[in-house]
Amino acid sequence: MARYIFHIDLDAFFVSVEQVLNPELKGKPVIVGGDPERRGVVASAAYEARPFGIHAGMPSSTARRLCPQAIFIGSHFSLYRDASAKFMKILGDFSPHIEPLGLDEAYLDVTGCEEPYGSPRQLVLAIKDRINKELKITASVGIATCKVVAKIASDLCKPDGLLEIAPGEEQAFLNPLPIAKLPGVGKKTEQALKEMGITTIGALAKLPLDTINRRFGATGTVLHSYASGLDDREVETPGEAKSISQELTFTHDTFDRNFLEANLHNLCQEVCQDLRTQSKRTKCVAIKLRYADFKTITRQVTLQEASDVTRVVFTTAQQLLSKALAQREEPVRLIGIRISSLIGEGKQLSIFDSGTARPEHLDKAIDKIRSKYGSTAIKTGNGIFSESNQERL
Ligand code: TTP
Ligand code: MG
């Protein structure tokens, strides 16, 4: 299944924060940055100042020359930090997979989180709405199957935009864009590419990989993939172990649902044991299926409450498996489980926990025996069908 990745960037961030505090500045060519008299530079320019050619990094004196009516304001970083914290908290309410990139931008992996909203687009509208209501600032959002395309999309739809690049449309979207739009292409690379006759992202994608490698080395390989809309980087939440996963390839492809479930249960038991050993809980459960024709899909869901209970993870994975099996009737050659968005230590018992206390005790007892005598020492009811026909990768 295609991933849904958002790149979200607040519009004219420093300026917008200043305008919220002083509404008289709204709709005016405001510039936040250094003093034009003291060799300062522009940090953020209101969209009203941009038609004059003003952009971040430009000397403030130049900006004043280009737009004499511009209103210059000094920076107030603590205000921006507060607004940034609120912004990130809003995003965190929509998906646990959040990777902040700076004060005013972040990637969000919402694969599996969009269902209650109907579509990724509706989810974006809900996020934009909250940002608007709580921060009174507009945001621009790119939706795509990978980070690089999402980032380019959000940049192109500013301000207050939403641009969705459908799965499969990445290359057609990228082809006509100027090469400078590709993240990683700075002034020097742009110039070098121009000297090679490459001015668009599409032209870079068409260039043989050898040619680009000879000129730019490993960076060339990355740029070539990005230009081709290929980017498998994950959205990485800082400070969290990324994920725990296990998978099995069968010696014979299988249709047998009981057999698949039994194996899935064993895999869940193993990843959850690892999870408990690390004193962590998971917020996200994903399964992977590879079919006989090698087509590989993943299905992912976010748990309402983080858990380290095998039964919770297995029940969730089992539901994902049922859905996937209903959608594609092909023999399966590999099954895998992945838990991510791991939350560390300090488990809080909720008042609803009495029902799950017993499974936790059961898990602990099983973990103890398995770590002492090996993983085949004890199997619960769900796992006993899956002895033969499996090969661990
Ligand atoms: P950006 O998101 O690059 O810029 P922006 O939010 O002002 O405008 P846009 O609508 O195009 O996103 O950067 C976020 C903030 O970081 C910006 O408001 C000020 C600060 N910044 C600097 O201080 N110096 C710089 O050179 C840049 C690019 C940004
Ligand atoms: Mg911004």
Coordinates of C-alpha atoms and ligand atoms in Angstrom, one line a residue:
M1 CA 0.0 0.0 0.0
A2 CA 1.2 3.5 -0.8
R3 CA 2.4 5.5 2.2
Y4 CA 0.7 8.9 2.9
I5 CA 3.3 11.4 3.9
F6 CA 2.6 15.1 4.6
H7 CA 5.1 17.9 4.5
I8 CA 3.7 20.8 6.5
D9 CA 5.2 24.2 6.5
L10 CA 3.8 27.4 8.2
D11 CA 3.6 30.4 5.9
A12 CA 5.9 33.4 6.6
F13 CA 6.3 32.0 10.1
F14 CA 8.1 34.7 12.0
V15 CA 6.0 37.4 10.3
S16 CA 2.8 35.5 11.0
V17 CA 3.6 35.2 14.7
E18 CA 4.2 39.0 14.8
Q19 CA 1.0 39.7 13.0
V20 CA -1.0 37.6 15.5
L21 CA 0.4 39.7 18.3
N22 CA -0.2 42.9 16.4
P23 CA -3.1 42.5 14.0
E24 CA -2.5 46.0 12.5
L25 CA 0.4 44.4 10.7
K26 CA -1.9 42.0 8.8
G27 CA -2.0 42.4 5.1
K28 CA 1.1 44.7 5.1
P29 CA 4.6 44.1 3.7
V30 CA 6.2 43.1 7.0
I31 CA 9.8 41.9 7.2
V32 CA 11.3 40.2 10.3
G33 CA 15.0 40.3 10.5
G34 CA 18.0 42.4 11.1
D35 CA 18.1 46.2 11.0
P36 CA 18.6 47.6 7.5
E37 CA 21.0 50.3 9.0
R38 CA 23.2 47.6 10.6
R39 CA 23.9 45.2 7.8
G40 CA 21.0 42.9 9.0
V41 CA 19.4 40.2 6.8
V42 CA 15.8 39.2 6.1
A43 CA 14.7 36.2 8.2
S44 CA 11.0 36.1 7.1
A45 CA 9.1 38.2 4.6
A46 CA 5.3 38.6 4.4
Y47 CA 3.7 37.5 1.1
E48 CA 2.8 41.1 0.5
A49 CA 6.6 41.9 0.3
R50 CA 7.5 39.0 -2.0
P51 CA 6.3 40.5 -5.3
F52 CA 9.1 43.1 -4.8
G53 CA 11.7 40.3 -4.9
I54 CA 12.3 40.1 -1.2
H55 CA 13.3 36.7 0.3
A56 CA 15.0 35.3 3.3
G57 CA 18.7 35.7 3.5
M58 CA 18.7 39.0 1.5
P59 CA 20.4 42.0 3.1
S60 CA 17.7 44.1 4.9
S61 CA 19.1 47.2 3.2
T62 CA 18.4 45.7 -0.2
A63 CA 14.9 44.7 0.9
R64 CA 14.2 48.3 1.9
R65 CA 15.5 49.6 -1.4
L66 CA 13.2 47.2 -3.3
C67 CA 10.2 48.0 -1.1
P68 CA 10.5 51.3 0.7
Q69 CA 7.1 50.9 2.4
A70 CA 8.2 47.6 4.1
I71 CA 7.8 47.5 7.9
F72 CA 10.9 46.1 9.6
I73 CA 10.6 44.2 12.9
G74 CA 13.4 42.6 15.0
S75 CA 13.2 38.9 15.9
H76 CA 11.6 37.6 19.1
F77 CA 12.7 34.0 19.3
S78 CA 10.9 32.9 22.4
L79 CA 7.6 33.8 20.8
Y80 CA 8.5 31.7 17.8
R81 CA 9.6 28.8 20.0
D82 CA 6.3 28.8 21.8
A83 CA 4.3 28.9 18.6
S84 CA 6.4 26.1 17.2
A85 CA 5.8 23.9 20.3
K86 CA 2.0 24.4 19.9
F87 CA 2.3 23.6 16.2
M88 CA 4.2 20.4 16.8
K89 CA 1.7 19.4 19.5
I90 CA -1.2 19.8 17.1
L91 CA 0.5 17.6 14.5
G92 CA 1.2 15.0 17.1
D93 CA -2.5 14.7 17.8
F94 CA -3.0 13.5 14.2
S95 CA -0.2 11.0 13.9
P96 CA 2.5 9.7 16.2
H97 CA 4.9 9.6 13.2
I98 CA 6.2 13.1 13.3
E99 CA 9.6 14.4 12.2
P100 CA 10.1 18.1 13.0
L101 CA 12.6 19.7 10.5
G102 CA 12.8 23.2 12.0
L103 CA 10.6 25.5 14.0
D104 CA 7.8 25.7 11.4
E105 CA 8.0 22.5 9.3
A106 CA 7.6 18.8 9.8
Y107 CA 6.9 15.5 8.0
L108 CA 4.0 13.5 9.1
D109 CA 3.4 9.8 8.1
V110 CA -0.3 9.4 8.3
T111 CA -0.6 6.0 6.6
G112 CA -3.5 4.3 8.3
C113 CA -4.5 7.5 10.3
E114 CA -6.6 8.9 7.5
E115 CA -9.4 6.4 7.6
P116 CA -11.6 8.2 10.2
Y117 CA -11.4 11.4 8.1
G118 CA -12.3 9.7 4.8
S119 CA -9.2 10.7 2.9
P120 CA -5.7 12.2 3.3
R121 CA -7.0 15.4 1.9
Q122 CA -9.8 15.6 4.5
L123 CA -7.2 14.9 7.2
V124 CA -5.0 17.8 5.9
L125 CA -8.1 20.1 6.1
A126 CA -8.7 19.0 9.7
I127 CA -5.0 19.8 10.5
K128 CA -5.1 23.1 8.7
D129 CA -8.3 24.0 10.6
R130 CA -6.7 23.3 14.0
I131 CA -3.6 25.3 13.1
N132 CA -5.8 28.2 11.9
K133 CA -8.0 28.2 15.0
E134 CA -5.3 27.7 17.6
L135 CA -2.4 29.6 16.1
K136 CA -4.2 31.9 13.7
I137 CA -1.5 31.1 11.1
T138 CA -1.9 29.4 7.8
A139 CA 0.1 26.3 6.7
S140 CA 0.9 24.8 3.4
V141 CA 0.8 21.0 3.0
G142 CA 2.1 18.6 0.4
I143 CA 0.7 15.1 0.3
A144 CA 2.7 12.4 -1.5
T145 CA 3.9 8.8 -1.2
C146 CA 7.4 9.9 -0.2
K147 CA 9.2 12.8 1.6
V148 CA 10.9 14.5 -1.3
V149 CA 7.7 14.8 -3.4
A150 CA 5.7 15.9 -0.4
K151 CA 8.2 18.6 0.4
I152 CA 8.4 19.9 -3.2
A153 CA 4.5 19.9 -3.3
S154 CA 4.1 22.0 -0.1
D155 CA 6.7 24.5 -1.4
L156 CA 4.7 24.9 -4.7
C157 CA 1.3 25.5 -3.1
K158 CA 2.3 28.3 -0.7
P159 CA 0.7 30.2 0.9
D160 CA -2.3 28.5 2.6
G161 CA -2.1 25.7 0.0
L162 CA -2.8 21.9 -0.3
L163 CA -1.2 19.9 -3.1
E164 CA -1.8 16.2 -3.4
I165 CA 0.4 14.1 -5.7
A166 CA -1.4 10.9 -6.3
P167 CA 0.5 7.6 -6.2
G168 CA 1.9 6.9 -9.6
E169 CA 1.8 10.6 -10.6
E170 CA 5.2 11.5 -9.0
Q171 CA 7.3 11.5 -12.2
A172 CA 4.8 13.5 -14.2
F173 CA 4.6 16.1 -11.4
L174 CA 8.4 16.4 -11.1
N175 CA 9.4 16.4 -14.8
P176 CA 8.7 20.0 -15.8
L177 CA 10.0 21.6 -12.5
P178 CA 13.2 23.6 -12.5
I179 CA 16.1 21.6 -11.0
A180 CA 16.6 24.1 -8.2
K181 CA 13.2 22.9 -6.7
L182 CA 14.8 19.5 -5.9
P183 CA 15.9 19.4 -2.2
G184 CA 19.7 18.9 -2.1
V185 CA 20.3 21.0 -5.2
G186 CA 22.1 24.2 -4.0
K187 CA 23.5 27.0 -6.1
K188 CA 26.7 25.1 -7.0
T189 CA 24.9 21.9 -8.0
E190 CA 22.4 23.9 -10.0
Q191 CA 25.2 25.6 -11.9
A192 CA 27.0 22.3 -12.5
L193 CA 23.9 20.7 -13.8
K194 CA 23.1 23.6 -16.0
E195 CA 26.6 23.3 -17.5
M196 CA 25.6 19.6 -18.4
G197 CA 22.5 21.0 -20.1
I198 CA 20.2 19.8 -17.2
T199 CA 17.6 22.5 -16.2
T200 CA 14.6 20.4 -15.2
I201 CA 14.1 17.6 -12.7
G202 CA 12.8 15.4 -15.5
A203 CA 16.0 15.8 -17.5
L204 CA 18.0 14.8 -14.4
A205 CA 15.8 11.7 -14.0
K206 CA 16.4 10.7 -17.6
L207 CA 20.2 11.0 -17.3
P208 CA 22.0 7.6 -17.0
L209 CA 22.9 7.0 -13.4
D210 CA 26.6 6.5 -14.4
T211 CA 26.9 10.0 -15.9
I212 CA 25.5 11.6 -12.8
N213 CA 27.6 9.4 -10.5
R214 CA 30.8 10.3 -12.3
R215 CA 30.1 14.0 -11.8
F216 CA 28.6 14.0 -8.2
G217 CA 29.5 10.7 -6.6
A218 CA 27.1 9.3 -4.0
T219 CA 25.2 12.6 -3.8
G220 CA 24.5 12.0 -7.5
T221 CA 22.8 8.7 -6.8
V222 CA 20.5 10.3 -4.2
L223 CA 19.6 13.3 -6.4
H224 CA 18.9 10.9 -9.3
S225 CA 16.5 8.8 -7.1
Y226 CA 14.8 12.0 -5.8
A227 CA 14.4 13.3 -9.4
S228 CA 12.8 9.9 -10.2
G229 CA 10.3 10.3 -7.3
L230 CA 12.0 7.5 -5.5
D231 CA 12.6 8.1 -1.8
D232 CA 12.1 5.4 0.8
R233 CA 13.3 7.4 3.8
E234 CA 11.0 6.9 6.7
V235 CA 9.5 9.7 8.8
E236 CA 11.7 9.4 11.9
T237 CA 10.4 10.6 15.2
P238 CA 13.4 11.9 17.1
G239 CA 14.5 10.1 20.3
E240 CA 12.5 6.9 19.6
A241 CA 13.8 3.5 18.6
K242 CA 12.4 3.3 15.1
S243 CA 10.7 0.0 15.1
I244 CA 10.9 -3.7 15.9
S245 CA 10.1 -6.1 13.1
Q246 CA 10.1 -9.8 12.3
E247 CA 9.2 -11.7 9.1
L248 CA 9.0 -15.2 7.8
T249 CA 9.2 -16.7 4.3
F250 CA 7.4 -19.9 3.8
T251 CA 8.9 -22.9 1.9
H252 CA 5.6 -23.2 0.0
D253 CA 3.3 -20.3 -0.8
T254 CA 0.1 -20.6 1.1
F255 CA -3.6 -19.6 1.1
D256 CA -4.2 -21.1 4.5
R257 CA -5.6 -18.4 6.7
N258 CA -5.2 -20.4 10.0
F259 CA -1.6 -21.1 9.2
L260 CA -1.0 -17.4 8.4
E261 CA -2.6 -16.3 11.6
A262 CA -0.7 -18.8 13.7
N263 CA 2.6 -17.5 12.2
L264 CA 1.5 -14.0 12.7
H265 CA 0.8 -14.8 16.4
N266 CA 4.3 -16.2 16.9
L267 CA 5.8 -13.1 15.2
C268 CA 3.7 -10.8 17.4
Q269 CA 4.9 -12.7 20.5
E270 CA 8.5 -12.2 19.5
V271 CA 8.3 -8.5 18.7
C272 CA 6.3 -7.8 21.9
Q273 CA 8.8 -9.7 24.0
D274 CA 11.5 -7.5 22.6
L275 CA 9.3 -4.5 23.3
R276 CA 8.8 -5.5 26.9
T277 CA 12.5 -6.2 27.3
Q278 CA 13.1 -2.6 26.3
S279 CA 10.3 -1.4 28.7
K280 CA 8.5 0.2 25.8
R281 CA 5.0 0.2 24.3
T282 CA 4.0 0.5 20.7
K283 CA 1.5 2.9 19.1
C284 CA 1.6 1.6 15.6
V285 CA 1.2 -1.9 14.2
A286 CA 1.9 -2.9 10.6
I287 CA 1.8 -6.2 8.7
K288 CA 3.6 -7.0 5.5
L289 CA 2.6 -9.6 3.0
R290 CA 4.5 -10.7 0.0
Y291 CA 2.5 -12.7 -2.5
A292 CA 3.6 -15.5 -4.9
D293 CA 4.1 -12.9 -7.6
F294 CA 6.4 -10.9 -5.3
K295 CA 4.0 -8.0 -5.0
T296 CA 4.5 -6.7 -1.5
I297 CA 2.0 -4.8 0.6
T298 CA 2.0 -3.3 4.0
R299 CA -1.1 -2.4 6.1
Q300 CA -0.7 -0.2 9.1
V301 CA -2.8 1.1 11.9
T302 CA -2.3 3.4 14.9
L303 CA -3.5 2.1 18.3
Q304 CA -5.7 4.3 20.4
E305 CA -3.5 3.7 23.4
A306 CA 0.1 2.5 23.3
S307 CA 0.5 -1.1 24.4
D308 CA 3.0 -3.9 25.0
V309 CA 0.4 -6.6 25.3
T310 CA 0.8 -9.4 22.8
R311 CA -2.9 -10.0 22.6
V312 CA -3.6 -6.3 21.7
V313 CA -0.9 -6.3 19.0
F314 CA -1.9 -9.7 17.6
T315 CA -5.7 -8.8 17.5
T316 CA -4.8 -5.6 15.6
A317 CA -2.4 -7.4 13.2
Q318 CA -5.1 -10.1 12.7
Q319 CA -7.6 -7.5 11.6
L320 CA -5.1 -6.0 9.2
L321 CA -4.5 -9.5 7.8
S322 CA -8.2 -10.2 7.3
K323 CA -8.6 -6.9 5.4
A324 CA -5.6 -7.7 3.2
L325 CA -6.7 -11.2 2.5
A326 CA -10.2 -10.0 1.5
Q327 CA -8.6 -7.6 -1.0
R328 CA -6.3 -9.9 -2.8
E329 CA -6.7 -13.6 -3.4
E330 CA -3.1 -14.7 -4.1
P331 CA -1.0 -17.3 -2.3
V332 CA 1.3 -15.7 0.3
R333 CA 5.0 -16.3 0.4
L334 CA 6.1 -14.0 3.3
I335 CA 4.4 -12.5 6.3
G336 CA 5.9 -9.9 8.6
I337 CA 5.0 -7.7 11.5
R338 CA 6.4 -4.3 12.4
I339 CA 5.7 -2.2 15.5
S340 CA 6.8 1.4 15.6
S341 CA 6.2 4.7 17.3
L342 CA 7.7 3.1 20.4
I343 CA 7.1 4.9 23.7
G344 CA 9.6 4.4 26.5
E345 CA 9.2 3.5 30.1
G346 CA 6.9 4.9 32.9
K347 CA 3.7 3.0 31.9
Q348 CA 0.7 4.8 33.3
L349 CA -2.1 2.4 34.4
S350 CA -5.4 3.7 33.1
I351 CA -8.6 3.2 35.1
F352 CA -9.7 0.9 32.3
D353 CA -6.7 -1.4 32.7
S354 CA -8.2 -4.1 34.9
G355 CA -9.3 -6.1 31.9
T356 CA -5.8 -6.1 30.4
A357 CA -3.9 -6.8 33.6
R358 CA -4.2 -10.5 33.2
P359 CA -2.8 -10.7 29.6
E360 CA 0.2 -8.7 30.8
H361 CA 0.9 -11.2 33.6
L362 CA 0.5 -14.0 31.0
D363 CA 2.9 -12.3 28.7
K364 CA 5.5 -11.8 31.4
A365 CA 5.3 -15.5 32.4
I366 CA 5.7 -16.5 28.7
D367 CA 8.6 -14.2 28.2
K368 CA 10.4 -15.7 31.2
I369 CA 10.0 -19.2 30.0
R370 CA 10.9 -18.4 26.4
S371 CA 14.0 -16.5 27.4
K372 CA 15.1 -19.4 29.6
Y373 CA 14.3 -22.3 27.3
G374 CA 14.0 -20.7 23.8
S375 CA 11.1 -19.6 21.7
T376 CA 9.8 -23.1 21.0
A377 CA 9.5 -23.9 24.7
I378 CA 6.0 -22.6 25.0
K379 CA 3.3 -21.8 22.5
T380 CA -0.1 -20.4 23.2
G381 CA -3.2 -21.6 21.3
N382 CA -2.8 -19.3 18.4
G383 CA 0.8 -20.3 17.6
I384 CA 0.6 -24.1 17.5
F385 CA -0.3 -24.6 13.8
S386 CA 2.8 -23.0 12.4
E387 CA 5.6 -25.5 12.9
S388 CA 6.6 -26.5 9.5
N389 CA 6.7 -24.6 6.1
Q390 CA 8.6 -21.7 7.4
E391 CA 12.0 -20.2 6.9
R392 CA 13.3 -17.2 8.8
L393 CA 15.0 -14.6 6.7
Ligands
TTP1 P1 10.8 29.2 6.1 O1 9.7 28.2 6.3 O2 11.8 28.9 5.0 O3 10.2 30.6 5.7 P2 8.9 31.3 6.1 O4 8.0 30.4 7.0 O5 9.2 32.7 6.6 O6 8.1 31.5 4.7 P3 7.4 30.4 3.8 O7 6.0 30.8 3.7 O8 8.1 30.5 2.5 O9 7.6 29.1 4.5 O10 11.5 29.4 7.4 C1 10.9 29.4 8.7 C2 11.4 30.5 9.6 O11 12.8 30.3 9.8 C3 11.2 31.9 9.0 O12 10.0 32.5 9.3 C4 12.4 32.6 9.6 C5 13.4 31.6 9.9 N1 14.5 31.7 8.8 C6 15.6 32.5 9.1 O13 15.7 33.0 10.2 N2 16.5 32.7 8.1 C7 16.4 32.1 6.8 O14 17.3 32.3 6.0 C8 15.2 31.3 6.6 C9 15.1 30.6 5.2 C10 14.3 31.1 7.6
MG2 MG 7.6 28.4 6.5

